[in-house]
């Protein structure tokens, strides 16, 4: 994961279009725990080799026009939050170093949000030598707040499944 993150950070820093529309890019990573992977295998009747989210990376972007810390003239940028995300996605999808995108795993929840309000772009990259998949999620800070703490938060989703109300 560390090597992938370093390669991704370097690729994003080199891209002038990402720098123009995104004032900050934060990268988080996680490794699904064995119990969580096992539970998912049982629930979905899949083998471990059919799980594409064992390793996950989340890229959270701050759109330059929404960043109060950005001192540049934001009125001239003309980029939307979605364009910022699409630029980061383009860099992710073109990662070199032996990675190739699995286009069948691409999901655009920014253009078509989930009913809960969840928005993010998801894709999976496969390492050509090892066959390891990394699921990559790309979202803005605003979208991340909704996903973590708002209407699309995992705790709200679980509460709906279990039939218990959430507290605000």
Tab-separated table of C-alpha atoms in Angstrom:
chain	number	residue	atom	x	y	z
A	1	UNK	CA	0.000	0.000	0.000
A	2	UNK	CA	2.800	2.379	0.936
A	3	UNK	CA	4.480	2.095	-2.458
A	4	UNK	CA	1.175	2.626	-4.287
A	5	UNK	CA	0.425	5.708	-2.167
A	6	UNK	CA	3.873	7.156	-2.882
A	7	UNK	CA	3.468	6.550	-6.629
A	8	UNK	CA	-0.012	8.079	-6.595
A	9	UNK	CA	1.116	11.137	-4.615
A	10	UNK	CA	3.996	11.718	-7.052
A	11	UNK	CA	1.711	11.346	-10.097
A	12	UNK	CA	-0.814	13.803	-8.644
A	13	UNK	CA	1.909	16.353	-7.796
A	14	UNK	CA	3.255	16.187	-11.363
A	15	UNK	CA	-0.114	16.825	-13.007
A	16	UNK	CA	-0.630	20.554	-13.730
A	17	UNK	CA	-4.407	20.226	-14.205
A	18	UNK	CA	-4.838	18.648	-10.771
A	19	UNK	CA	-2.737	21.437	-9.250
A	20	UNK	CA	-4.855	24.046	-11.023
A	21	UNK	CA	-8.216	22.825	-9.743
A	22	UNK	CA	-7.384	21.091	-6.440
A	23	UNK	CA	-5.708	23.013	-3.639
A	24	UNK	CA	-5.206	19.898	-1.473
A	25	UNK	CA	-5.199	16.167	-2.053
A	26	UNK	CA	-5.240	13.811	0.946
A	27	UNK	CA	-4.744	10.071	0.569
A	28	UNK	CA	-6.009	7.555	3.119
A	29	UNK	CA	-5.515	3.796	2.927
A	30	UNK	CA	-6.813	0.736	4.691
A	31	UNK	CA	-6.512	-3.031	4.624
A	32	UNK	CA	-9.733	-4.976	5.180
A	33	UNK	CA	-9.397	-7.129	8.294
A	34	UNK	CA	-9.606	-10.927	7.897
A	35	UNK	CA	-12.912	-11.139	9.837
A	36	UNK	CA	-14.421	-8.401	7.660
A	37	UNK	CA	-13.235	-10.112	4.471
A	38	UNK	CA	-14.587	-13.452	5.699
A	39	UNK	CA	-17.953	-11.916	6.576
A	40	UNK	CA	-18.174	-10.369	3.100
A	41	UNK	CA	-17.253	-13.709	1.485
A	42	UNK	CA	-20.043	-15.469	3.394
A	43	UNK	CA	-22.602	-12.747	2.693
A	44	UNK	CA	-21.863	-12.544	-1.038
A	45	UNK	CA	-20.876	-16.202	-1.629
A	46	UNK	CA	-17.540	-15.148	-3.125
A	47	UNK	CA	-14.014	-16.468	-2.918
A	48	UNK	CA	-11.247	-14.232	-1.560
A	49	UNK	CA	-9.931	-13.796	-5.106
A	50	UNK	CA	-13.313	-12.274	-6.039
A	51	UNK	CA	-13.067	-9.500	-3.429
A	52	UNK	CA	-11.742	-6.325	-4.998
A	53	UNK	CA	-11.715	-4.149	-1.885
A	54	UNK	CA	-9.283	-5.990	0.408
A	55	UNK	CA	-6.940	-3.033	-0.088
A	56	UNK	CA	-8.530	0.402	-0.328
A	57	UNK	CA	-7.277	3.908	-0.995
A	58	UNK	CA	-9.376	7.039	-0.626
A	59	UNK	CA	-8.367	10.279	-2.294
A	60	UNK	CA	-10.030	13.337	-0.774
A	61	UNK	CA	-9.649	16.530	-2.759
A	62	UNK	CA	-10.209	20.134	-1.772
A	63	UNK	CA	-11.559	22.005	-4.732
A	64	UNK	CA	-9.634	25.254	-5.090
A	65	UNK	CA	-12.793	27.382	-5.366
A	66	UNK	CA	-14.161	26.038	-2.049
A	67	UNK	CA	-10.907	26.273	-0.084
A	68	UNK	CA	-10.848	29.393	2.118
A	69	UNK	CA	-7.077	28.925	2.526
A	70	UNK	CA	-6.504	29.227	-1.210
A	71	UNK	CA	-5.262	32.762	-1.839
A	72	UNK	CA	-5.268	32.541	-5.623
A	73	UNK	CA	-7.929	34.201	-7.767
A	74	UNK	CA	-10.547	31.461	-7.733
A	75	UNK	CA	-12.922	33.269	-10.052
A	76	UNK	CA	-10.602	32.589	-12.982
A	77	UNK	CA	-10.373	28.855	-12.354
A	78	UNK	CA	-13.742	27.910	-13.842
A	79	UNK	CA	-13.401	24.304	-12.662
A	80	UNK	CA	-16.215	22.650	-10.796
A	81	UNK	CA	-15.811	20.271	-7.881
A	82	UNK	CA	-16.682	17.432	-10.263
A	83	UNK	CA	-13.965	18.485	-12.731
A	84	UNK	CA	-11.419	18.435	-9.912
A	85	UNK	CA	-12.473	14.874	-9.060
A	86	UNK	CA	-12.403	13.817	-12.720
A	87	UNK	CA	-8.870	15.172	-13.098
A	88	UNK	CA	-7.694	13.145	-10.106
A	89	UNK	CA	-9.500	10.089	-11.516
A	90	UNK	CA	-7.711	10.534	-14.847
A	91	UNK	CA	-4.350	10.448	-13.051
A	92	UNK	CA	-5.379	7.385	-11.001
A	93	UNK	CA	-6.621	5.534	-14.095
A	94	UNK	CA	-3.372	6.182	-15.927
A	95	UNK	CA	-1.098	5.038	-13.087
A	96	UNK	CA	2.082	3.498	-14.360
A	97	UNK	CA	4.354	1.123	-12.506
A	98	UNK	CA	2.576	-2.056	-13.474
A	99	UNK	CA	-0.986	-1.023	-12.584
A	100	UNK	CA	-3.941	-1.260	-14.936
A	101	UNK	CA	-7.517	-0.156	-14.393
A	102	UNK	CA	-10.340	-2.688	-14.367
A	103	UNK	CA	-12.972	-0.589	-16.198
A	104	UNK	CA	-15.718	-3.046	-15.239
A	105	UNK	CA	-15.234	-1.955	-11.638
A	106	UNK	CA	-15.701	1.785	-12.368
A	107	UNK	CA	-18.619	3.485	-10.598
A	108	UNK	CA	-19.484	7.175	-10.790
A	109	UNK	CA	-21.624	8.094	-7.790
A	110	UNK	CA	-20.803	11.782	-8.310
A	111	UNK	CA	-22.845	12.034	-11.494
A	112	UNK	CA	-25.437	9.558	-10.156
A	113	UNK	CA	-25.469	9.783	-6.337
A	114	UNK	CA	-26.919	6.970	-4.237
A	115	UNK	CA	-30.351	7.654	-2.662
A	116	UNK	CA	-28.588	8.306	0.682
A	117	UNK	CA	-26.714	11.220	-0.888
A	118	UNK	CA	-23.438	9.282	-1.123
A	119	UNK	CA	-21.114	10.639	-3.826
A	120	UNK	CA	-17.728	9.294	-4.870
A	121	UNK	CA	-15.927	7.909	-7.902
A	122	UNK	CA	-14.788	4.302	-7.450
A	123	UNK	CA	-12.393	2.307	-9.578
A	124	UNK	CA	-10.128	-0.696	-9.131
A	125	UNK	CA	-6.541	-0.995	-10.205
A	126	UNK	CA	-4.845	-4.360	-10.677
A	127	UNK	CA	-1.139	-4.896	-10.275
A	128	UNK	CA	-0.077	-6.698	-13.432
A	129	UNK	CA	2.558	-8.920	-11.762
A	130	UNK	CA	0.907	-9.858	-8.464
A	131	UNK	CA	-2.773	-9.659	-9.445
A	132	UNK	CA	-3.493	-7.610	-6.313
A	133	UNK	CA	-6.443	-5.218	-6.618
A	134	UNK	CA	-6.672	-1.826	-4.962
A	135	UNK	CA	-10.047	-0.132	-4.763
A	136	UNK	CA	-9.687	3.631	-5.170
A	137	UNK	CA	-12.380	6.082	-4.061
A	138	UNK	CA	-12.139	9.735	-5.073
A	139	UNK	CA	-14.312	12.405	-3.469
A	140	UNK	CA	-14.311	16.008	-2.372
A	141	UNK	CA	-14.096	17.128	1.253
A	142	UNK	CA	-17.813	17.983	1.142
A	143	UNK	CA	-18.680	14.521	-0.204
A	144	UNK	CA	-16.438	12.949	2.433
A	145	UNK	CA	-18.264	14.766	5.259
A	146	UNK	CA	-21.624	13.477	3.946
A	147	UNK	CA	-20.222	9.943	3.622
A	148	UNK	CA	-18.671	9.913	7.092
A	149	UNK	CA	-21.045	12.032	9.177
A	150	UNK	CA	-24.118	12.924	7.111
A	151	UNK	CA	-27.023	11.130	5.496
A	152	UNK	CA	-24.715	8.621	3.768
A	153	UNK	CA	-22.753	7.693	6.906
A	154	UNK	CA	-22.182	3.988	7.443
A	155	UNK	CA	-23.783	4.138	10.901
A	156	UNK	CA	-26.995	5.535	9.390
A	157	UNK	CA	-26.967	2.802	6.743
A	158	UNK	CA	-26.512	0.075	9.376
A	159	UNK	CA	-29.275	1.587	11.520
A	160	UNK	CA	-31.689	1.440	8.583
A	161	UNK	CA	-30.796	-2.202	7.944
A	162	UNK	CA	-31.315	-3.096	11.587
A	163	UNK	CA	-34.505	-1.028	11.863
A	164	UNK	CA	-33.290	1.250	14.628
A	165	UNK	CA	-33.492	5.036	14.332
A	166	UNK	CA	-30.393	7.193	14.295
A	167	UNK	CA	-29.889	10.098	16.621
A	168	UNK	CA	-28.935	13.548	15.430
